[in-house]
Every structure is written in structure tokens, then in C-alpha cells.
Tab-separated table of C-alpha atoms in Angstrom:
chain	number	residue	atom	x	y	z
E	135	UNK	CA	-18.166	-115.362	-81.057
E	136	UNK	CA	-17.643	-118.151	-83.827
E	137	UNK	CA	-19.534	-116.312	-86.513
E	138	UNK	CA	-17.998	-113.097	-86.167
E	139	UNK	CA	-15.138	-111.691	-88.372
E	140	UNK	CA	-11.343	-112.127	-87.250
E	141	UNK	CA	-10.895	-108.897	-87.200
E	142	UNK	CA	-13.796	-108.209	-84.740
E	143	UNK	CA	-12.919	-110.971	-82.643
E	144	UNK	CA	-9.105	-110.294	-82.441
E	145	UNK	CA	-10.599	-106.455	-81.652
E	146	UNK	CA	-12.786	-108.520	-78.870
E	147	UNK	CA	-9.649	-110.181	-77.733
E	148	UNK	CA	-8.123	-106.938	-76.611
E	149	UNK	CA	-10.864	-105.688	-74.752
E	150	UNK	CA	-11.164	-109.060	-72.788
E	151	UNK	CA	-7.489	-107.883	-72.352
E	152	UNK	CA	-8.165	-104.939	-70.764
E	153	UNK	CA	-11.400	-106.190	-68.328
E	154	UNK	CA	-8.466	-109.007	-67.558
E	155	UNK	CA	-10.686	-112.019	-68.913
E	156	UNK	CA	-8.092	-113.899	-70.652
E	157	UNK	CA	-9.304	-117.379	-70.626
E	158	UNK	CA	-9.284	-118.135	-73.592
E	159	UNK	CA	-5.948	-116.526	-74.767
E	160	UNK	CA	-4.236	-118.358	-71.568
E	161	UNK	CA	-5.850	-121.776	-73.394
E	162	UNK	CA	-3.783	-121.065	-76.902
E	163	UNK	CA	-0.401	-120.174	-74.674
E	164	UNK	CA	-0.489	-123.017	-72.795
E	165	UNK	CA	-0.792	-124.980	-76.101
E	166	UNK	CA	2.331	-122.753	-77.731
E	167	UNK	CA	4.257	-123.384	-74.301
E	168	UNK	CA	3.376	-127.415	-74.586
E	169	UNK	CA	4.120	-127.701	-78.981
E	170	UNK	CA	0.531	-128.798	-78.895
E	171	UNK	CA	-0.586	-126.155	-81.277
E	172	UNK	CA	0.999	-128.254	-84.618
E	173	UNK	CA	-1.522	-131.414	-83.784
E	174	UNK	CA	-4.595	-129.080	-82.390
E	175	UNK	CA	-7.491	-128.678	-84.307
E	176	UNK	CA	-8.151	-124.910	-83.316
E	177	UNK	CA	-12.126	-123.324	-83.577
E	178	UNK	CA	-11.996	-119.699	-85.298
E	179	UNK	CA	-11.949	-118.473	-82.067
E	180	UNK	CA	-8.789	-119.965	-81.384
E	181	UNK	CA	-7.049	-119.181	-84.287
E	182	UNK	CA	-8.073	-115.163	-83.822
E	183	UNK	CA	-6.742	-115.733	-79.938
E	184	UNK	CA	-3.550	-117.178	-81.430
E	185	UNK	CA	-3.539	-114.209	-84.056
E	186	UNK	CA	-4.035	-111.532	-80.938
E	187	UNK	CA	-1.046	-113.566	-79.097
E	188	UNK	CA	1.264	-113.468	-81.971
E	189	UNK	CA	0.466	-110.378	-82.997
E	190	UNK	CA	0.774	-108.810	-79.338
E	191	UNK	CA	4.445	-109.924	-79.137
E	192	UNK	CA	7.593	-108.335	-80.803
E	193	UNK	CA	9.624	-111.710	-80.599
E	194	UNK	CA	7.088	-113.332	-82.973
E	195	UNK	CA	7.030	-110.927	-85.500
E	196	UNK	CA	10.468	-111.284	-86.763
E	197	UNK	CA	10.142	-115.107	-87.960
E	198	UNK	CA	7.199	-116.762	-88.726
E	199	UNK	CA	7.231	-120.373	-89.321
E	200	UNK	CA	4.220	-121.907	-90.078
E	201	UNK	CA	5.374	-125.042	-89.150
E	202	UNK	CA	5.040	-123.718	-85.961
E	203	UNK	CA	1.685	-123.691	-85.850
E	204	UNK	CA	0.512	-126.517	-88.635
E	205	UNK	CA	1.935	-126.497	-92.354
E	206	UNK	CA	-1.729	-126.490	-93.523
E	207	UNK	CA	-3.335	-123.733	-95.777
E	208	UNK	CA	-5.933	-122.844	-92.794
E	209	UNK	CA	-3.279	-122.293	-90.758
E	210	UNK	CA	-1.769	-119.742	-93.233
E	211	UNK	CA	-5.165	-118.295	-94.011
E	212	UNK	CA	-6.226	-117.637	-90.845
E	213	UNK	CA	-2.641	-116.590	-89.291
E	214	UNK	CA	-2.091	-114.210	-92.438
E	215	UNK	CA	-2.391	-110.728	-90.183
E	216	UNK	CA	0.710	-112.389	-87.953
E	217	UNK	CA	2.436	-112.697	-92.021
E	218	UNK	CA	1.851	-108.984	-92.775
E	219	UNK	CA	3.020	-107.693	-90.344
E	220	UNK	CA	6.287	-110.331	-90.111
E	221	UNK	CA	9.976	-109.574	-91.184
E	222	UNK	CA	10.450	-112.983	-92.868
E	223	UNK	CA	7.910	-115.661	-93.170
E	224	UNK	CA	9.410	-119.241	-93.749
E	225	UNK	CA	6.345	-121.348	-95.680
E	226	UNK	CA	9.051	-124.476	-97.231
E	227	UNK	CA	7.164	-127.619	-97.688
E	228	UNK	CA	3.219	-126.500	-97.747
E	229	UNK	CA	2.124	-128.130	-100.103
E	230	UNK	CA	0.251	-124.332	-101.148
E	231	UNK	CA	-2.697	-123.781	-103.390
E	232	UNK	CA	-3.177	-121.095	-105.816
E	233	UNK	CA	-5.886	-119.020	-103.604
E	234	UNK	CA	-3.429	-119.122	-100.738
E	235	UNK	CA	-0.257	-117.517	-103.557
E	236	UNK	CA	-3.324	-115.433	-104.169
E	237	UNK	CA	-3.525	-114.338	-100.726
E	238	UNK	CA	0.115	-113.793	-100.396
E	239	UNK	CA	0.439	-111.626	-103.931
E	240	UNK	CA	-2.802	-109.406	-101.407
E	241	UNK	CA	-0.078	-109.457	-98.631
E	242	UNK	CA	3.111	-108.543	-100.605
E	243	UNK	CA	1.170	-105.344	-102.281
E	244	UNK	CA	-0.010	-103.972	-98.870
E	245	UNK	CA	0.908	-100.899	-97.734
E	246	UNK	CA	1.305	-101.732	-94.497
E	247	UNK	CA	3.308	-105.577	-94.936
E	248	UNK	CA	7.024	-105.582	-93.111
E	249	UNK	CA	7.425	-108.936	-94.991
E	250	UNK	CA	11.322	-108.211	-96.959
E	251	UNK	CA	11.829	-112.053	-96.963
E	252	UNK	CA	9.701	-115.202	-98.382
E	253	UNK	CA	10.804	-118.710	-97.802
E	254	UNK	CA	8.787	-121.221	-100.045
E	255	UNK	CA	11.473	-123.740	-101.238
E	256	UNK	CA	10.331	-127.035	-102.028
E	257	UNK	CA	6.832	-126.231	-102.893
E	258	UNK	CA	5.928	-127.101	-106.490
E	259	UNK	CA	4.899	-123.707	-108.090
E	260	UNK	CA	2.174	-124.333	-111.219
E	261	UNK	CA	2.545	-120.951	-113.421
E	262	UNK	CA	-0.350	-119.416	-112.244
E	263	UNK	CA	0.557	-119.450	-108.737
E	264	UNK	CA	3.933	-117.913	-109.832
E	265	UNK	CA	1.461	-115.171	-111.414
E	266	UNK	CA	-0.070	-114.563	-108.250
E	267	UNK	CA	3.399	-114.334	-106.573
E	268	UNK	CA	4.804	-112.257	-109.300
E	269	UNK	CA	1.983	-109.645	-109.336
E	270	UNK	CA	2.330	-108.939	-105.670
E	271	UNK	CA	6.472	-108.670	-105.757
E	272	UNK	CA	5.726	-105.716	-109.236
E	273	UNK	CA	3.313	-104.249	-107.009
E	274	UNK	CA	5.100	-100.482	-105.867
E	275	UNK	CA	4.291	-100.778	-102.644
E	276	UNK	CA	6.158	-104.372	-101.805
E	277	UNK	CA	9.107	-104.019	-99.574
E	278	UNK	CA	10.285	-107.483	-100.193
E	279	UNK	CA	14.127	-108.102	-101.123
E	280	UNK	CA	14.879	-111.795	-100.107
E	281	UNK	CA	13.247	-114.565	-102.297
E	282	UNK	CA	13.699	-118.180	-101.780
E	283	UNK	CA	12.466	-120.928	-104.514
E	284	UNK	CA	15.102	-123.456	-103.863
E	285	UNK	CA	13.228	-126.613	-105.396
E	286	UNK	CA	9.825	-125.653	-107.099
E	287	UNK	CA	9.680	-127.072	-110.161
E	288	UNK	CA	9.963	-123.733	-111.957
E	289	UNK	CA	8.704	-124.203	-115.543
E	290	UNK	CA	9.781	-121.876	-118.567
E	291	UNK	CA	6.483	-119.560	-117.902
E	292	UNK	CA	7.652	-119.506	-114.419
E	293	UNK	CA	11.190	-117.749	-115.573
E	294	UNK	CA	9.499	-115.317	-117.712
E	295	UNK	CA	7.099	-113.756	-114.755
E	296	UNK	CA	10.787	-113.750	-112.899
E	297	UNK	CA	12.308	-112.167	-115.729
E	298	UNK	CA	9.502	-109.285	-115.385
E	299	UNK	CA	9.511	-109.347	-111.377
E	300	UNK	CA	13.243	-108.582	-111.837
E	301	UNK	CA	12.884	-105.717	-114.374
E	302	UNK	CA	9.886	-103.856	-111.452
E	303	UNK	CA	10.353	-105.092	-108.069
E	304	UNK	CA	13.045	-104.155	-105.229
E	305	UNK	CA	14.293	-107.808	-104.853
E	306	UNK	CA	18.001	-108.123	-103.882
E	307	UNK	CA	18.466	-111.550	-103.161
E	308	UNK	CA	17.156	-114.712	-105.444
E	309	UNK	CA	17.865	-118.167	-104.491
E	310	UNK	CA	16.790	-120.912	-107.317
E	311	UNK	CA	18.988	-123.616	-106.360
E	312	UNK	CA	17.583	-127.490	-107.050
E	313	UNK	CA	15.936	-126.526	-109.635
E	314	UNK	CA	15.830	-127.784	-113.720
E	315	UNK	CA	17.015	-124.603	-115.473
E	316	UNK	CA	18.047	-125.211	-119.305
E	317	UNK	CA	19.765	-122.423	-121.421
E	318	UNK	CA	16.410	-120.977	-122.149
E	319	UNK	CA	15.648	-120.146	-118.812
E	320	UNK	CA	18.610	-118.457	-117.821
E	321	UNK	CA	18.200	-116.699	-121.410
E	322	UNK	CA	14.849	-114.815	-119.672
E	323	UNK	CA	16.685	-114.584	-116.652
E	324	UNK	CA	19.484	-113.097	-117.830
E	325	UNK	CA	17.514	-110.611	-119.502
E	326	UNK	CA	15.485	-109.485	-116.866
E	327	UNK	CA	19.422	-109.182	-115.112
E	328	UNK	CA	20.222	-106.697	-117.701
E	329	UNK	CA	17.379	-104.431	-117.128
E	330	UNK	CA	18.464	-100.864	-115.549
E	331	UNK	CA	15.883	-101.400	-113.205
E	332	UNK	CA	16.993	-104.555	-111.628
E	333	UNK	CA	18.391	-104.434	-108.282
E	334	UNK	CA	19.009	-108.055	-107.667
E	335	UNK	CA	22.941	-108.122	-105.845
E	336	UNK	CA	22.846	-112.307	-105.396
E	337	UNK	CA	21.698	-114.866	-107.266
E	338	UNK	CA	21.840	-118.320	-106.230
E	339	UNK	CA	21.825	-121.223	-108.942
E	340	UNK	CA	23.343	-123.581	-107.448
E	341	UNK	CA	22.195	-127.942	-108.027
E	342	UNK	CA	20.201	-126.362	-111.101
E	343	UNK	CA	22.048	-128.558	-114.080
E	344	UNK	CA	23.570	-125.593	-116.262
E	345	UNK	CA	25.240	-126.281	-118.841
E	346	UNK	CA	28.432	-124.699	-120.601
E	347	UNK	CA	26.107	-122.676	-122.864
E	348	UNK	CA	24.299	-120.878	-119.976
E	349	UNK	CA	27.631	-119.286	-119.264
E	350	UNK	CA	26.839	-117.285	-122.451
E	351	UNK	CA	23.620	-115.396	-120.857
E	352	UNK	CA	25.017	-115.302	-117.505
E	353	UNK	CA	28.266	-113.653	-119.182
E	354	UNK	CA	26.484	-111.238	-121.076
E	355	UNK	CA	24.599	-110.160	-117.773
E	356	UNK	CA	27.596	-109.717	-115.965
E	357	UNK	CA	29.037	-107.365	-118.059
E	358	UNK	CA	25.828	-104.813	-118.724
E	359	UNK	CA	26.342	-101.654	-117.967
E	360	UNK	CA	23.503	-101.735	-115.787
E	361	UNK	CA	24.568	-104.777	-113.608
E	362	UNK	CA	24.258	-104.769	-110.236
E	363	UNK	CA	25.359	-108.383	-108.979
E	364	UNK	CA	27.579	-108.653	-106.357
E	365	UNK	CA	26.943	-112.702	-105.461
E	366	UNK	CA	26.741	-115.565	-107.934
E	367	UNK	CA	26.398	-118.828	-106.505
E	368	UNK	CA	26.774	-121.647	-109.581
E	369	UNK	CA	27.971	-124.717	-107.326
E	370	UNK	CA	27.455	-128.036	-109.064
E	371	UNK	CA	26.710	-127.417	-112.408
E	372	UNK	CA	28.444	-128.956	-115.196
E	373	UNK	CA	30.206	-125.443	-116.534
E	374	UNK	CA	33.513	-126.808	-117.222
E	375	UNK	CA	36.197	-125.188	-118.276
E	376	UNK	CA	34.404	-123.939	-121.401
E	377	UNK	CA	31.918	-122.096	-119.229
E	378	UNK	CA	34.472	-120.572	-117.141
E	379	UNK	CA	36.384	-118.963	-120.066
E	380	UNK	CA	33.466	-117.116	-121.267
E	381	UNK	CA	32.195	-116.242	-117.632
E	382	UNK	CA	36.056	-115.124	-117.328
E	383	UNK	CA	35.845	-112.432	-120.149
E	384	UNK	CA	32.627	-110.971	-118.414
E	385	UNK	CA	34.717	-110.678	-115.100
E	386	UNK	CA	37.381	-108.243	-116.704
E	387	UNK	CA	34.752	-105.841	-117.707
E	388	UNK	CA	34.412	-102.458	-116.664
E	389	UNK	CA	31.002	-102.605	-115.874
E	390	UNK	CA	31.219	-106.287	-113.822
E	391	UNK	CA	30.847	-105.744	-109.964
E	392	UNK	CA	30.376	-109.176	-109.198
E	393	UNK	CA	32.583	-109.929	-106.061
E	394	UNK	CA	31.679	-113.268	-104.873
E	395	UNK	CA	31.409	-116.290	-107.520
E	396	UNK	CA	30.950	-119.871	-106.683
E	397	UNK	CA	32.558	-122.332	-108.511
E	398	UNK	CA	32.659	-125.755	-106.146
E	399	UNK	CA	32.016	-128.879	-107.932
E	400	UNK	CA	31.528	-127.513	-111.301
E	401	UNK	CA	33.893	-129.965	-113.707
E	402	UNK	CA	37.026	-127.972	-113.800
E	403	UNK	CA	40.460	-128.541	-114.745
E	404	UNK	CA	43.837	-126.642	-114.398
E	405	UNK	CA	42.328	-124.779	-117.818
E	406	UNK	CA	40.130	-122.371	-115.724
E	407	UNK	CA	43.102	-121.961	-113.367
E	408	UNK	CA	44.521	-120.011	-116.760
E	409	UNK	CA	41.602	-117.936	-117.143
E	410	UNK	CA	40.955	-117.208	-113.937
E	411	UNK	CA	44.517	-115.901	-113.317
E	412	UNK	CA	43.900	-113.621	-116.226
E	413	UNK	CA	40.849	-112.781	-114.219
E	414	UNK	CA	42.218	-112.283	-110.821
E	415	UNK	CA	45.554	-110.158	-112.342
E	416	UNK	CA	43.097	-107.984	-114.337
E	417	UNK	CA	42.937	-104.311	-112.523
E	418	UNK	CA	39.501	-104.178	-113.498
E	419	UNK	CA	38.081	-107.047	-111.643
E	420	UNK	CA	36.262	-106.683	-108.382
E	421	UNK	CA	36.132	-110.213	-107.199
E	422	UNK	CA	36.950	-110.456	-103.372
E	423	UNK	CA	36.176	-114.337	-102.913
E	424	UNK	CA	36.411	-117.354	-104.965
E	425	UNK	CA	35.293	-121.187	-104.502
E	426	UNK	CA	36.823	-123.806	-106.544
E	427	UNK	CA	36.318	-126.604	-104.703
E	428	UNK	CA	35.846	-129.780	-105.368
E	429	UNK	CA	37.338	-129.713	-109.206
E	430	UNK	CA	40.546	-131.162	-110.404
E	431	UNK	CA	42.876	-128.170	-110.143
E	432	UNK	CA	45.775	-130.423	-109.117
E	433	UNK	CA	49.378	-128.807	-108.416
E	434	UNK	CA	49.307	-127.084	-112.045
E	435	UNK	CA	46.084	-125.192	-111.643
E	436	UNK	CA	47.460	-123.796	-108.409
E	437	UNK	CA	50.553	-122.807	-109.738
E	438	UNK	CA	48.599	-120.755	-112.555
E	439	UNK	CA	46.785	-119.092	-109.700
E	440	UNK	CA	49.714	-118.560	-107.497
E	441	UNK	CA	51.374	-116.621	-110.229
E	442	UNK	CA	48.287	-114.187	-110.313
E	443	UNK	CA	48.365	-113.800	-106.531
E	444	UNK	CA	51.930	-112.232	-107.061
E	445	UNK	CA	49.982	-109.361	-109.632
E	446	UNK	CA	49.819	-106.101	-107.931
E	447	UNK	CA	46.100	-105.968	-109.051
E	448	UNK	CA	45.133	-108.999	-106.933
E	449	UNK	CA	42.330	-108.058	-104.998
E	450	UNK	CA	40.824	-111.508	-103.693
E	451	UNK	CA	40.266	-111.832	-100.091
E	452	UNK	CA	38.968	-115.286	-99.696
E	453	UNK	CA	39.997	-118.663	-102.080
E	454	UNK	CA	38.453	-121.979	-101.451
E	455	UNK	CA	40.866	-124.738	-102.726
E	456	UNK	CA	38.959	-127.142	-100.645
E	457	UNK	CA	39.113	-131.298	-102.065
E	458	UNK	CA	41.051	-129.869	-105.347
E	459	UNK	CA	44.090	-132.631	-105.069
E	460	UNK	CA	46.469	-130.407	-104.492
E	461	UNK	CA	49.880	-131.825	-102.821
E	462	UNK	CA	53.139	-130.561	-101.403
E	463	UNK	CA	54.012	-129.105	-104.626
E	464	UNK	CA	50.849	-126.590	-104.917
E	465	UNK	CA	51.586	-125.818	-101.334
E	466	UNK	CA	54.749	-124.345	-101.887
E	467	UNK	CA	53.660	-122.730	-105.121
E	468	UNK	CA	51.288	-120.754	-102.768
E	469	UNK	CA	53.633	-120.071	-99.772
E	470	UNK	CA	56.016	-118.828	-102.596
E	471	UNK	CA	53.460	-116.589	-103.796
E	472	UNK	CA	52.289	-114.740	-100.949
E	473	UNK	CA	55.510	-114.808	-99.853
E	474	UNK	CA	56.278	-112.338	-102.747
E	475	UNK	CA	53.571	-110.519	-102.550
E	476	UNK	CA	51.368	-110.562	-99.301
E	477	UNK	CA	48.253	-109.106	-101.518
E	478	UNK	CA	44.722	-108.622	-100.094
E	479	UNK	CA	44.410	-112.468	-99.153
E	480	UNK	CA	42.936	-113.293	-95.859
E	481	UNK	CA	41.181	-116.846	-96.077
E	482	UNK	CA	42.766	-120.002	-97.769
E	483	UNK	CA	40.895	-123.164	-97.492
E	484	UNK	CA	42.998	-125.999	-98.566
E	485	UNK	CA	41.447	-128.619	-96.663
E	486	UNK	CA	40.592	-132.421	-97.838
E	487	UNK	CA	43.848	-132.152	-100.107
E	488	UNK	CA	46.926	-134.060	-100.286
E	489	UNK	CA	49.876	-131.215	-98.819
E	490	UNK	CA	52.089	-133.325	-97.058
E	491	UNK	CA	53.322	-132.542	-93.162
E	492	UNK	CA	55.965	-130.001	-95.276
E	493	UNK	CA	53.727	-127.868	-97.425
E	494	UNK	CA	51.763	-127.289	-94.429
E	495	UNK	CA	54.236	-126.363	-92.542
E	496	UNK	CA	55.623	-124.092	-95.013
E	497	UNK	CA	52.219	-122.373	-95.028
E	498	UNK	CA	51.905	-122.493	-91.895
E	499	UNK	CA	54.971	-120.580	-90.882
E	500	UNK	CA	54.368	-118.084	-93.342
E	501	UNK	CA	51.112	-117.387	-90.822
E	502	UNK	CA	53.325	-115.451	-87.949
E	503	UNK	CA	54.970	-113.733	-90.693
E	504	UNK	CA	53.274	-109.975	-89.992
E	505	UNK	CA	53.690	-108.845	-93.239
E	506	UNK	CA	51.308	-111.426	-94.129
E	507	UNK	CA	47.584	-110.608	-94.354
E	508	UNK	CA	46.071	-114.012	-94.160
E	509	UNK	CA	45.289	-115.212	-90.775
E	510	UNK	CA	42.894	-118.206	-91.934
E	511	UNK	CA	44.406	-121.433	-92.890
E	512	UNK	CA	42.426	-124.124	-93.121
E	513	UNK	CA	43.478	-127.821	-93.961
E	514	UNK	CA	41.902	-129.944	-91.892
E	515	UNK	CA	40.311	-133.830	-92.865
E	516	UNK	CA	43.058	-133.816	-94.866
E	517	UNK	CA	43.405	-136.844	-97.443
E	518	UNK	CA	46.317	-138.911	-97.999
């Protein structure tokens, strides 16, 4: 049995099934039942009798998790039927070689993978792997939409294979949070962004030190014709206020159907607030949720917003004001506002601010008002 194929054995495995000699099966599900498996050194046997389990149950086709089993490249290797024919498969801190991205790219291009998710944040991708990767998400017949590199060390090669993976693949979602992306980068990015054929909707850049100047590309993106970004996660990059006015001008464009952007932590002053009032009274804009928190808005920056939530073209459903040192006086700049003008909004998040027992209970009245659309307030941990 230990020189034969995997595929012969697993095919063994089921007619043991079938005669009712499960032995050794019963051996790797007691070791699933126990957590044992993760510490077990397994024969090839084993690992095909673990690959016939896994592959015999519904439940365990949805995640996979190689930790499960033993965050080791044999483990992947051998387990790799279980990751064809998985939903999502969740391979974060693997330590990977380039035959196993090799064997994945083989995976992703086969006709008959279910994978539409990959999880392999915080492995560090050399370019070649990233080649690998990238030839398997072009391939036509890849069904994957979700893609997670959330701290790889992605080098500038690495950003122009996702430039081309973006321009011929079916990916929707993109997550390359934590990691050092300059103004070139998001150059090739953005590029492969403006491509008709790109179907990315969110894009997640969040922790990845962008600058001002990489508001430029990511502006010029936004407002292709062929854009088709509906997310845009830039938490805790150093835009400031310069960045926002030129991401601002994108956000009034015709062609912009960005919805959700991300702003918390970014450097801001009550000088966005301006532009992003502009923004938020412009009838072409589509956003429906905004986080600024954790910037310096202060009581003047929320007064430049609250005028825009009285515009008739206000279309914003959620607004995170969350740690933006806002006090009494913002509060009732808002509770004027929607007062006025009920709008769209649904969700305000002013907690870890400075409101005083009176501007939340202005707001907070305003709640059983039922002309009033919001019914979330949130302002809890507050400071001060």
C-alpha cells in the first residue's frame, strides 16, 4: 500500500469502505477527533486515508485550514485533492516554497477546482512564486474571486504580475494590507484598475504606508470609465488632507461607483471635512459609507460635514466619526442637521469623543423622532 499512488490508494480506501474494513480510516478520525493530527507524523497511507475522510465529508470542503492538519508543505502537498475541491483554503503563515505556489498555480487552472478564495497573508512571496500564483489566477478556467496577501513582502515585480492578473482574471476582492507599497506600485496597480477587463469591486490597502502622491493613481482609477470599485479600504496611511482633495475630485465623477471608502487614521484635518462635503453634496457621488476615524476633525470639520448632510443629494448611509475630538458643539451641529433634513443616514459612530451628557442627549432624542432614518447611535468609551 505505501508505494502506490494517492490516487489508487484513496480509490482503495473506498472499496475498504464498501467491504466495511475501515481500520485504518477509524485510526486518522480518532486523531482529527483528539487534535492529534497537527503533531502526527502521518505514513502516505495516512495522509491518502485523511484525504478519503476529508474529501468524503461536505462540512470539510467549505474551509480548509491547513493548520488543521500541520502548516508544513507535505501537508499541503499531499492534502492538495481536499484544496481543489475546497471553497476557500486559508494557508497564512506557511512558510511556502515555490514548487508548492507551483502546485497551487496547477490547482487554480483546473477545471474542476471550487477554490473562489485564497488566504496566504503573512507568507513572504519571492517574485517567482508570485509568477506561479499569477499564471494560475490568468488561467480561463480559475473561478477564484477572493485574494488575500495581507503581509508578503510584495516587491515591485510582484505588483506588475498583479497589475496583469487584474487586467485577465475574475478576481473581485484584493486585500494587500501590511504591506510596503510606494507610489510606483500603486502606479501598476492602478493601471491594471483601469483596464476594461478588471472586475476587482474591493481593494484593501490598508497599514501599506501611502503617501499623498498615491492619491494621484488611485484618483485617476477611480474615475475610468471602466471602473468597477465599489470598496476602498486606505486606513492608516499618511494621505492627509492633500490626498483627500485629489481622491475627492475622482469621487464626483460620473464614472466613480465607489461606495465604501476608508479613511480611519489617515492624518486629516477639518480641510478634508471641506472636500468631502463637496463630495457628499455632489448628485453624482455614490458613496453610501464613510470612515474618518481617528483624524483631527474637531467641531469645525463636523460642522463642514453637517452642512452637506442637509444637501438633498446626500446619499451616505453609514459615517464613522469614531476618536475624531469632537465635543458638544459638533454634536449639535449634527442633531441640527439631520434634524433639517433626515437624508439617507442610518449609522453614526461618534464614539471615543468628547460630546458632553447634552450633545448626546440631543442626539439621542432626535432617535424616537420617526421621521428620522438613523436608528444606530453609537458613543460609547467615550473620552472626557
Amino acid at each position: 500500500c505505501e508505494s502506490l499512488p494517492a490516487e489508487k490508494i484513496i480509490n482503495l480506501f473506498h472499496c475498504l469502505n464498501e467491504l466495511n474494513d475501515g481500520s485504518l480510516v477509524e485510526e486518522i478520525q480518532q486523531s482529527l477527533r483528539s487534535g492529534r493530527l497537527s503533531r502526527d507524523k502521518l505514513s502516505p497511507a495516512q495522509w491518502s486515508a485523511l484525504v478519503f475522510i476529508l474529501l468524503s465529508s461536505e462540512k470539510d470542503l467549505d474551509v480548509f485550514d491547513l493548520k488543521k492538519y500541520s502548516a508544513s508543505e507535505e501537508a499541503l502537498l499531499r492534502l492538495l485533492p481536499v484544496v481543489k475541491a475546497s471553497n476557500k483554503a486559508l494557508l497564512t503563515h506557511c512558510n511556502l516554497s515555490e514548487r508548492v505556489y507551483k502546485a497551487l498555480s496547477s490547482v487554480l487552472g483546473s477545471q474542476c477546482s471550487s477554490m473562489i478564495e485564497l488566504d496566504l497573508s503573512y507568507n513572504s512571496l519571492e517574485n517567482s512564486e508570485l509568477e506561479f500564483l499569477s499564471s494560475g489566477l490568468k488561467n480561463p478556467q480559475c473561478k477564484l474571486n477572493t485574494l488575500r496577501l495581507s503581509q508578503c513582502n510584495l516587491s515591485v515585480k510582484s505588483f506588475e504580475a498583479l497589475s496583469s492578473v487584474l487586467c485577465s482574471s475574475r478576481l473581485r476582492e484584493l486585500d494587500l494590507s501590511c504591506n510596503n507599497i510606494w507610489d510606483s506600485e500603486v502606479k501598476l496597480l492602478s493601471s491594471g484598475l483601469e483596464s476594461p477587463q478588471c472586475t476587482l469591486n474591493m481593494l484593501r490597502l490598508s497599514h501599506c504606508n501611502l503617501s499623498e502622491r498615491s492619491c494621484e493613481a488611485l484618483s485617476s482609477a477611480l474615475s475610468s470609465q471602466s471602473s468597477s470599485l465599489k470598496e476602498l479600504d486606505l486606513n492608516n496611511n499618511s494621505l492627509q488632507d492633500s490626498g483627500v482633495k485629489c481622491l475627492s475630485v475622482s469621487l464626483q465623477s460620473p464614472h466613480c461607483t465607489l461606495e465604501t471608502l476608508r479613511l480611519s487614521g489617515c492624518f486629516l484635518s477639518e480641510r478634508s471635512c471641506e472636500d468631502l462635503s463637496s463630495v457628499l453634496s455632489s448628485q453624482s457621488s455614490s458613496l453610501r459609507e464613510l470612515d474618518l476615524s481617528n483624524n483631527d476633525l474637531k467641531d469645525s470639520g463636523v460642522k463642514l460635514l453637517s452642512t452637506a448632510l442637509q444637501s438633498p443629494h446626500w446619499k451616505l448611509n453609514t459615517l464613522s466619526l469614531s476618536g475624531c475630538l469632537i465635543t458638544e458643539e459638533g454634536c449639535t451641529s449634527l442633531a441640527s442637521a439631520l434634524s433639517s433634513n433626515p437624508s439617507h443616514l442610518r449609522e453614526l459612530d461618534l464614539s471615543y469623543n468628547h460630546p458632553g451628557a447634552s450633545g448626546m442627549k440631543l442626539l439621542s432624542a432626535q432617535l424616537k423622532d420617526p421621521c428620522w432614518r438613523l436608528d444606530t447611535l453609537r458613543y460609547g468609551e467615550n473620552v472626557g
